[in-house]
Amino acid sequence: MYKYLVFLEQREGVVKNASIELWNTLQQLAAVREDITVCGVLAGTVDLHQLYDSLAGKGVVYHASDQGFTLYNSERYARLAGDIFKREACSALFFADTILSRELAPKLSIRLKAAMLSGFPLFDATGVDSGTLRPVYSGSAMASFHFDCPLRIYTISSVPILSGTSSRGHIDFIPLQRLFSDTEEEFYPLLRRMTMREGRQDVTEAGIIISGGRGVGGADGFVLLEQLALLLGGVVGASRPTVDEGWRPQSEQIGQTGKTVNPAFYFACGISGSVQHLAGIASSAVVVAINNDCHAPIFDIADYGIVGDLRLVLPELLCTLQDFLKKQ
Ligand SMILES: Cc1cc2nc3c(=O)[nH]c(=O)nc-3n(C[C@H](O)[C@H](O)[C@H](O)COP(=O)(O)OP(=O)(O)OC[C@H]3O[C@@H](n4cnc5c(N)ncnc54)[C@H](O)[C@@H]3O)c2cc1C
């Protein structure tokens, strides 16, 4: 019997889509394999009705809604997830691959004496107990991992697109009250708030990303990308040089040393397509590249390519899309 614990990560009261997709994928697996059950742990105040509607399958979600859990605190969150993991006698703990989990998972791996695999795409959840494949060297090779240790922790970078609808059973939210006393606060001074600018969606959560590279030419050049993102309901992403130059914030950097994204549409504007950048966008469903160099490597992986100066192409694209959307 395998019991999987899913960490449902919230930010500012909203559970991340990546965590919900992870839960739903594992529930689908549990529906076909009778030896698997799934439970969850959630820290912070969220709209439970809304969450209930988006979760498939059945099981129990332990919910710590104390004020002390509203903001991320690695010590508290680790204690919470670790205690539930032990109490439920789980065999694996799953996180969506986020900045938070990259800090929390190694901590828990040491505490729980569990093997840890980070940034792992869940190609096929059925194989998760025996061993897994993970891209290495910026996606140019696949490594096969097998575990000796019975307990595992995964941070999952992407899940397969679900086919069909998952059956819906009952999900119980079990409130955990007053896990830590007020006096304990002083032992946890490292209270950190991870906020996004003006409540913008994080690139890891976005369905549409308009990303800019050095070819954008400067911070001002990103105005066109912002407009396109606004029109399409997407967010702006960035290559590393644009962040190093201070044109964009680090939170938008995509790639090997930035974030891994998996949008439905990824627009690469003035991005050459280095292996380090491609490492972060491999799971994008459709890639559209705009570049004035027809030999740029980005065109090797793009589904659609426009060869041209983005300062001319983007205004044209904006006008065409505005006209198109007006007629809808
Ligand atoms: C260890 C390590 C980690 C790294 N991690 C990352 C990472 O996480 N993310 C990342 O992005 N990079 C990363 N890099 C850097 C990476 O190697 C590349 O240098 C970087 O991705 C290039 O960024 P770029 O495509 O924006 O710039 P460039 O490679 O300079 O490409 C600019 C492109 O814009 C095009 N262009 C220029 N003007 C225009 C125009 N007017 N219209 C249209 N197109 C135009 C050019 O033809 C060119 O193809 C890493 C490097 C190392 C060594």
Coordinates of C-alpha atoms and ligand atoms in Angstrom, one line a residue:
M1 CA 0.0 0.0 0.0
Y2 CA 1.4 3.4 -1.0
K3 CA 0.2 6.7 0.6
Y4 CA 1.1 9.9 -1.2
L5 CA 1.0 13.3 0.6
V6 CA 0.6 16.3 -1.7
F7 CA 1.7 19.7 -0.4
L8 CA -1.0 22.2 -1.6
E9 CA 1.0 25.4 -1.8
Q10 CA -0.9 28.7 -1.5
R11 CA 0.2 32.2 -2.1
E12 CA -1.9 35.1 -0.8
G13 CA -4.9 32.9 -0.2
V14 CA -5.0 31.1 -3.6
V15 CA -3.7 27.5 -4.0
K16 CA -1.3 27.3 -6.9
N17 CA -2.6 25.7 -10.1
A18 CA 0.6 23.5 -10.2
S19 CA -0.3 22.0 -6.8
I20 CA -4.0 21.4 -7.9
E21 CA -2.8 19.7 -11.1
L22 CA -0.4 17.6 -9.2
W23 CA -3.1 16.5 -6.7
N24 CA -5.5 15.7 -9.6
T25 CA -2.9 13.7 -11.5
L26 CA -2.1 11.6 -8.5
Q27 CA -5.8 11.1 -7.9
Q28 CA -6.2 9.8 -11.4
L29 CA -3.4 7.4 -10.7
A30 CA -5.1 6.3 -7.4
A31 CA -8.3 5.7 -9.3
V32 CA -6.7 3.0 -11.4
R33 CA -4.3 1.6 -8.8
E34 CA -6.0 0.3 -5.7
D35 CA -2.8 0.2 -3.7
I36 CA -2.5 4.0 -3.8
T37 CA -4.2 6.6 -1.6
V38 CA -3.6 10.4 -1.7
C39 CA -3.9 12.9 1.1
G40 CA -3.0 16.6 1.3
V41 CA -1.6 19.2 3.6
L42 CA -2.4 22.9 3.3
A43 CA -1.0 25.8 5.3
G44 CA -2.6 29.2 5.4
T45 CA -6.1 30.7 4.9
V46 CA -7.7 29.9 1.6
D47 CA -11.3 29.7 0.2
L48 CA -12.0 26.1 0.9
H49 CA -15.2 26.0 -1.2
Q50 CA -13.3 27.2 -4.3
L51 CA -10.5 24.7 -3.6
Y52 CA -13.0 21.9 -3.0
D53 CA -14.5 22.5 -6.5
S54 CA -11.1 22.3 -8.2
L55 CA -9.9 19.1 -6.5
A56 CA -10.6 15.8 -8.1
G57 CA -10.8 12.4 -6.4
K58 CA -11.2 11.7 -2.7
G59 CA -9.2 11.8 0.5
V60 CA -8.2 14.0 3.4
V61 CA -6.6 17.4 3.4
Y62 CA -5.0 18.6 6.7
H63 CA -5.5 22.3 6.9
A64 CA -3.5 24.5 9.2
S65 CA -5.2 27.9 9.1
D66 CA -3.5 29.4 12.1
Q67 CA -2.3 33.0 11.6
G68 CA 1.2 31.6 11.9
F69 CA 0.8 29.8 8.6
T70 CA -0.5 32.7 6.5
L71 CA 3.0 33.7 5.6
Y72 CA 5.7 31.3 4.5
N73 CA 7.9 30.1 7.4
S74 CA 10.2 27.3 6.4
E75 CA 10.5 25.9 10.0
R76 CA 6.8 25.8 10.6
Y77 CA 5.9 24.6 7.2
A78 CA 8.5 21.8 7.4
R79 CA 7.3 20.7 10.8
L80 CA 3.7 20.7 9.6
A81 CA 4.4 18.6 6.4
G82 CA 6.8 16.4 8.3
D83 CA 4.3 15.6 11.1
I84 CA 1.5 14.8 8.7
F85 CA 3.8 12.7 6.6
K86 CA 4.7 10.6 9.7
R87 CA 1.2 10.5 11.2
E88 CA -0.3 9.2 7.9
A89 CA 2.7 6.8 7.4
C90 CA 3.2 8.1 3.8
S91 CA 5.7 6.7 1.4
A92 CA 6.1 9.8 -0.8
L93 CA 5.7 13.6 -0.4
F94 CA 4.9 15.6 -3.6
F95 CA 5.5 19.3 -4.1
A96 CA 5.0 21.4 -7.2
D97 CA 8.5 22.6 -8.2
T98 CA 8.5 26.2 -6.9
I99 CA 10.9 28.4 -5.1
L100 CA 9.2 27.5 -1.8
S101 CA 9.5 23.8 -2.4
R102 CA 13.1 24.1 -3.4
E103 CA 13.8 25.3 0.1
L104 CA 11.3 23.1 2.0
A105 CA 11.9 19.7 0.3
P106 CA 15.7 19.4 1.1
K107 CA 14.9 20.3 4.7
L108 CA 12.3 17.6 4.9
S109 CA 14.5 15.1 3.1
I110 CA 17.0 15.3 5.9
R111 CA 14.4 15.2 8.7
L112 CA 12.4 12.4 7.3
K113 CA 15.5 10.5 6.0
A114 CA 13.7 10.4 2.6
A115 CA 15.4 10.3 -0.9
M116 CA 14.7 13.5 -2.8
L117 CA 14.3 14.2 -6.5
S118 CA 13.8 17.8 -7.6
G119 CA 12.6 19.3 -10.8
F120 CA 11.2 16.0 -12.0
P121 CA 8.6 16.0 -14.8
L122 CA 5.8 13.5 -14.1
F123 CA 5.8 11.9 -17.6
D124 CA 3.9 8.9 -16.4
A125 CA 2.8 8.7 -12.8
T126 CA 2.5 4.9 -13.0
G127 CA 6.2 4.4 -12.8
V128 CA 6.8 6.7 -9.8
D129 CA 7.3 3.9 -7.3
S130 CA 10.0 2.0 -9.1
G131 CA 12.1 4.7 -10.6
T132 CA 11.9 7.9 -12.7
L133 CA 13.4 9.7 -15.6
R134 CA 14.6 13.2 -15.4
P135 CA 16.2 15.6 -17.9
V136 CA 19.8 16.5 -17.1
Y137 CA 22.4 18.8 -18.7
S138 CA 19.8 21.4 -19.6
G139 CA 17.6 18.8 -21.2
S140 CA 20.1 17.3 -23.6
A141 CA 20.1 13.9 -21.9
M142 CA 17.7 11.8 -19.7
A143 CA 18.9 10.2 -16.5
S144 CA 17.2 7.3 -14.9
F145 CA 16.8 7.3 -11.1
H146 CA 16.2 4.3 -8.9
F147 CA 15.8 4.6 -5.2
D148 CA 17.0 2.3 -2.4
C149 CA 15.3 4.4 0.2
P150 CA 11.6 3.6 0.8
L151 CA 10.6 7.2 1.6
R152 CA 10.7 9.8 -1.2
I153 CA 10.2 13.5 -1.8
Y154 CA 9.6 14.8 -5.2
T155 CA 9.3 18.4 -6.5
I156 CA 7.3 18.0 -9.8
S157 CA 8.1 20.4 -12.6
S158 CA 5.2 19.4 -14.9
V159 CA 2.4 16.8 -15.0
P160 CA 0.9 15.0 -18.0
I161 CA -2.2 16.7 -19.5
L162 CA -5.1 14.8 -18.0
S163 CA -7.3 12.8 -20.4
G164 CA -10.9 12.3 -19.5
T165 CA -12.5 13.5 -16.3
S166 CA -11.5 12.2 -12.9
S167 CA -14.3 10.8 -10.8
R168 CA -15.3 12.8 -7.8
G169 CA -15.5 11.4 -4.3
H170 CA -15.6 13.2 -1.0
I171 CA -12.7 15.3 0.2
D172 CA -12.5 16.1 3.9
F173 CA -10.7 19.2 5.1
I174 CA -9.4 18.5 8.6
P175 CA -8.6 21.7 10.5
L176 CA -5.5 21.7 12.6
Q177 CA -5.8 24.3 15.3
R178 CA -3.1 26.0 17.4
L179 CA -0.2 23.8 16.4
F180 CA 2.3 26.3 17.8
S181 CA 2.0 28.5 20.8
D182 CA 2.4 32.3 20.6
T183 CA 5.6 32.1 22.7
E184 CA 7.1 29.9 20.1
E185 CA 7.1 32.9 17.7
E186 CA 10.4 34.1 19.1
F187 CA 12.1 30.9 17.9
Y188 CA 11.0 31.5 14.4
P189 CA 12.3 35.0 13.5
L190 CA 12.8 34.2 9.9
L191 CA 9.3 35.1 8.8
R192 CA 9.4 36.0 5.1
R193 CA 6.8 37.3 2.8
M194 CA 7.1 36.3 -0.8
T195 CA 5.1 38.8 -2.8
M196 CA 4.7 39.4 -6.5
R197 CA 4.6 42.8 -7.9
E198 CA 1.0 44.2 -7.8
G199 CA -0.5 40.8 -7.4
R200 CA 0.7 39.7 -10.9
Q201 CA 0.5 36.0 -11.7
D202 CA 3.8 34.1 -11.4
V203 CA 5.3 32.9 -14.6
T204 CA 5.2 29.3 -13.3
E205 CA 1.4 29.6 -13.1
A206 CA 0.7 31.4 -16.3
G207 CA -1.0 29.9 -19.3
I208 CA 0.4 32.5 -21.7
I209 CA 3.9 34.0 -21.4
I210 CA 5.3 36.8 -23.5
S211 CA 9.1 36.5 -22.9
G212 CA 11.7 39.0 -23.9
G213 CA 15.5 38.6 -24.4
R214 CA 18.4 40.8 -25.2
G215 CA 16.9 41.5 -28.6
V216 CA 14.2 43.6 -26.9
G217 CA 16.9 46.2 -26.6
G218 CA 16.2 47.7 -23.2
A219 CA 13.7 48.1 -20.4
D220 CA 11.5 50.4 -22.5
G221 CA 11.3 47.7 -25.2
F222 CA 9.3 45.6 -22.8
V223 CA 6.3 47.9 -23.0
L224 CA 5.2 46.2 -26.2
L225 CA 5.5 42.8 -24.5
E226 CA 3.5 44.1 -21.5
Q227 CA 0.7 45.3 -23.9
L228 CA 0.6 41.9 -25.6
A229 CA 0.5 40.1 -22.3
L230 CA -2.4 42.3 -21.1
L231 CA -4.3 41.7 -24.3
L232 CA -3.9 38.0 -24.1
G233 CA -4.3 37.6 -20.4
G234 CA -0.7 36.5 -20.0
V235 CA 2.4 37.5 -18.1
V236 CA 5.8 38.8 -19.1
G237 CA 8.9 36.5 -18.8
A238 CA 12.6 37.2 -19.3
S239 CA 15.9 35.7 -20.3
R240 CA 18.8 36.0 -18.0
P241 CA 20.7 38.8 -19.7
T242 CA 17.6 41.1 -19.4
V243 CA 17.5 40.4 -15.6
D244 CA 21.3 40.9 -15.3
E245 CA 20.9 44.2 -17.1
G246 CA 18.2 45.2 -14.6
W247 CA 15.5 45.5 -17.4
R248 CA 13.3 42.9 -15.7
P249 CA 12.9 41.5 -12.1
Q250 CA 14.6 38.2 -11.2
S251 CA 11.1 36.7 -10.5
E252 CA 10.5 36.7 -14.2
Q253 CA 13.7 34.9 -15.2
I254 CA 13.1 31.6 -17.1
G255 CA 15.7 28.9 -17.6
Q256 CA 18.2 26.8 -15.9
T257 CA 19.0 29.3 -13.2
G258 CA 15.5 30.8 -13.3
K259 CA 12.1 29.2 -13.3
T260 CA 10.7 26.3 -15.2
V261 CA 7.4 27.1 -16.9
N262 CA 4.8 25.1 -18.7
P263 CA 2.4 27.4 -20.4
A264 CA 0.0 26.7 -23.3
F265 CA 1.7 29.5 -25.3
Y266 CA 5.2 30.7 -24.9
F267 CA 6.2 33.8 -27.0
A268 CA 10.0 34.1 -27.3
C269 CA 10.7 37.7 -28.5
G270 CA 14.4 38.5 -29.2
I271 CA 15.6 35.4 -27.5
S272 CA 18.3 33.3 -29.2
G273 CA 17.4 30.0 -27.7
S274 CA 20.4 29.0 -25.6
V275 CA 20.3 25.5 -23.9
Q276 CA 20.1 27.2 -20.6
H277 CA 16.9 29.1 -21.6
L278 CA 15.4 26.2 -23.3
A279 CA 15.8 24.1 -20.1
G280 CA 13.1 26.2 -18.6
I281 CA 10.5 26.1 -21.4
A282 CA 10.7 22.5 -22.6
S283 CA 7.2 21.7 -21.3
S284 CA 5.5 24.6 -23.1
A285 CA 2.7 23.3 -25.4
V286 CA 3.2 25.8 -28.2
V287 CA 6.3 28.0 -28.7
V288 CA 6.1 31.1 -31.0
A289 CA 9.5 32.8 -31.8
I290 CA 10.1 36.3 -33.1
N291 CA 13.7 36.9 -34.1
N292 CA 15.4 38.9 -36.8
D293 CA 18.0 36.1 -37.3
C294 CA 16.5 33.2 -39.2
H295 CA 19.4 31.0 -38.0
A296 CA 18.7 31.6 -34.3
P297 CA 18.5 28.2 -32.5
I298 CA 15.1 29.2 -31.0
F299 CA 13.6 28.4 -34.4
D300 CA 14.7 24.7 -34.1
I301 CA 12.2 24.2 -31.3
A302 CA 9.6 26.8 -32.1
D303 CA 6.2 25.6 -33.4
Y304 CA 5.7 29.0 -35.2
G305 CA 8.4 31.4 -36.2
I306 CA 8.3 35.0 -37.4
V307 CA 11.6 36.3 -38.8
G308 CA 11.7 40.0 -38.4
D309 CA 12.5 43.0 -36.2
L310 CA 10.2 42.6 -33.1
R311 CA 9.8 46.4 -33.0
L312 CA 7.9 46.1 -36.3
V313 CA 6.3 42.7 -35.7
L314 CA 4.9 43.3 -32.3
P315 CA 2.9 46.5 -33.1
E316 CA 1.4 44.6 -36.2
L317 CA 0.6 41.6 -34.1
L318 CA -1.1 43.8 -31.4
C319 CA -3.2 45.6 -34.0
T320 CA -4.3 42.4 -35.7
L321 CA -5.1 40.7 -32.4
Q322 CA -7.1 43.8 -31.2
D323 CA -9.1 43.8 -34.4
F324 CA -9.7 40.0 -34.1
L325 CA -10.7 40.2 -30.5
K326 CA -13.1 43.1 -31.2
K327 CA -15.0 40.9 -33.7
Q328 CA -15.4 38.0 -31.2
Ligands
LIG1 C1 25.3 28.4 -15.8 C2 24.5 29.2 -16.7 C3 23.1 29.4 -16.4 C4 22.3 30.2 -17.2 N1 21.0 30.3 -16.9 C5 20.2 31.0 -17.8 C6 18.8 31.0 -17.5 O1 18.3 30.6 -16.5 N2 18.0 31.7 -18.4 C7 18.5 32.3 -19.5 O2 17.8 32.9 -20.3 N3 19.8 32.2 -19.8 C8 20.7 31.6 -18.9 N4 22.0 31.6 -19.1 C9 22.5 32.5 -20.2 C10 22.5 31.8 -21.6 O3 23.6 31.0 -21.8 C11 22.3 32.8 -22.7 O4 23.4 33.7 -22.6 C12 21.0 33.6 -22.6 O5 19.9 32.7 -22.5 C13 20.9 34.5 -23.9 O6 19.8 35.4 -23.7 P1 19.1 36.1 -24.9 O7 18.5 35.0 -25.8 O8 18.1 37.0 -24.3 O9 20.3 36.9 -25.6 P2 21.1 36.6 -26.9 O10 21.7 35.3 -26.9 O11 22.0 37.8 -27.0 O12 20.0 36.7 -28.0 C14 19.3 37.8 -28.5 C15 18.5 37.5 -29.7 O13 17.7 38.6 -30.1 C16 17.7 38.6 -31.5 N5 17.4 40.0 -31.8 C17 18.2 41.1 -31.7 N6 17.6 42.2 -32.0 C18 16.3 41.9 -32.4 C19 15.2 42.6 -32.9 N7 15.2 43.9 -33.1 N8 14.1 41.8 -33.2 C20 14.1 40.5 -33.1 N9 15.1 39.8 -32.6 C21 16.2 40.5 -32.3 C22 19.1 38.2 -31.9 O14 19.1 37.7 -33.2 C23 19.4 37.1 -30.9 O15 18.9 35.8 -31.4 C24 22.8 30.8 -18.4 C25 24.2 30.7 -18.6 C26 25.0 29.9 -17.8 C27 26.4 29.8 -18.2

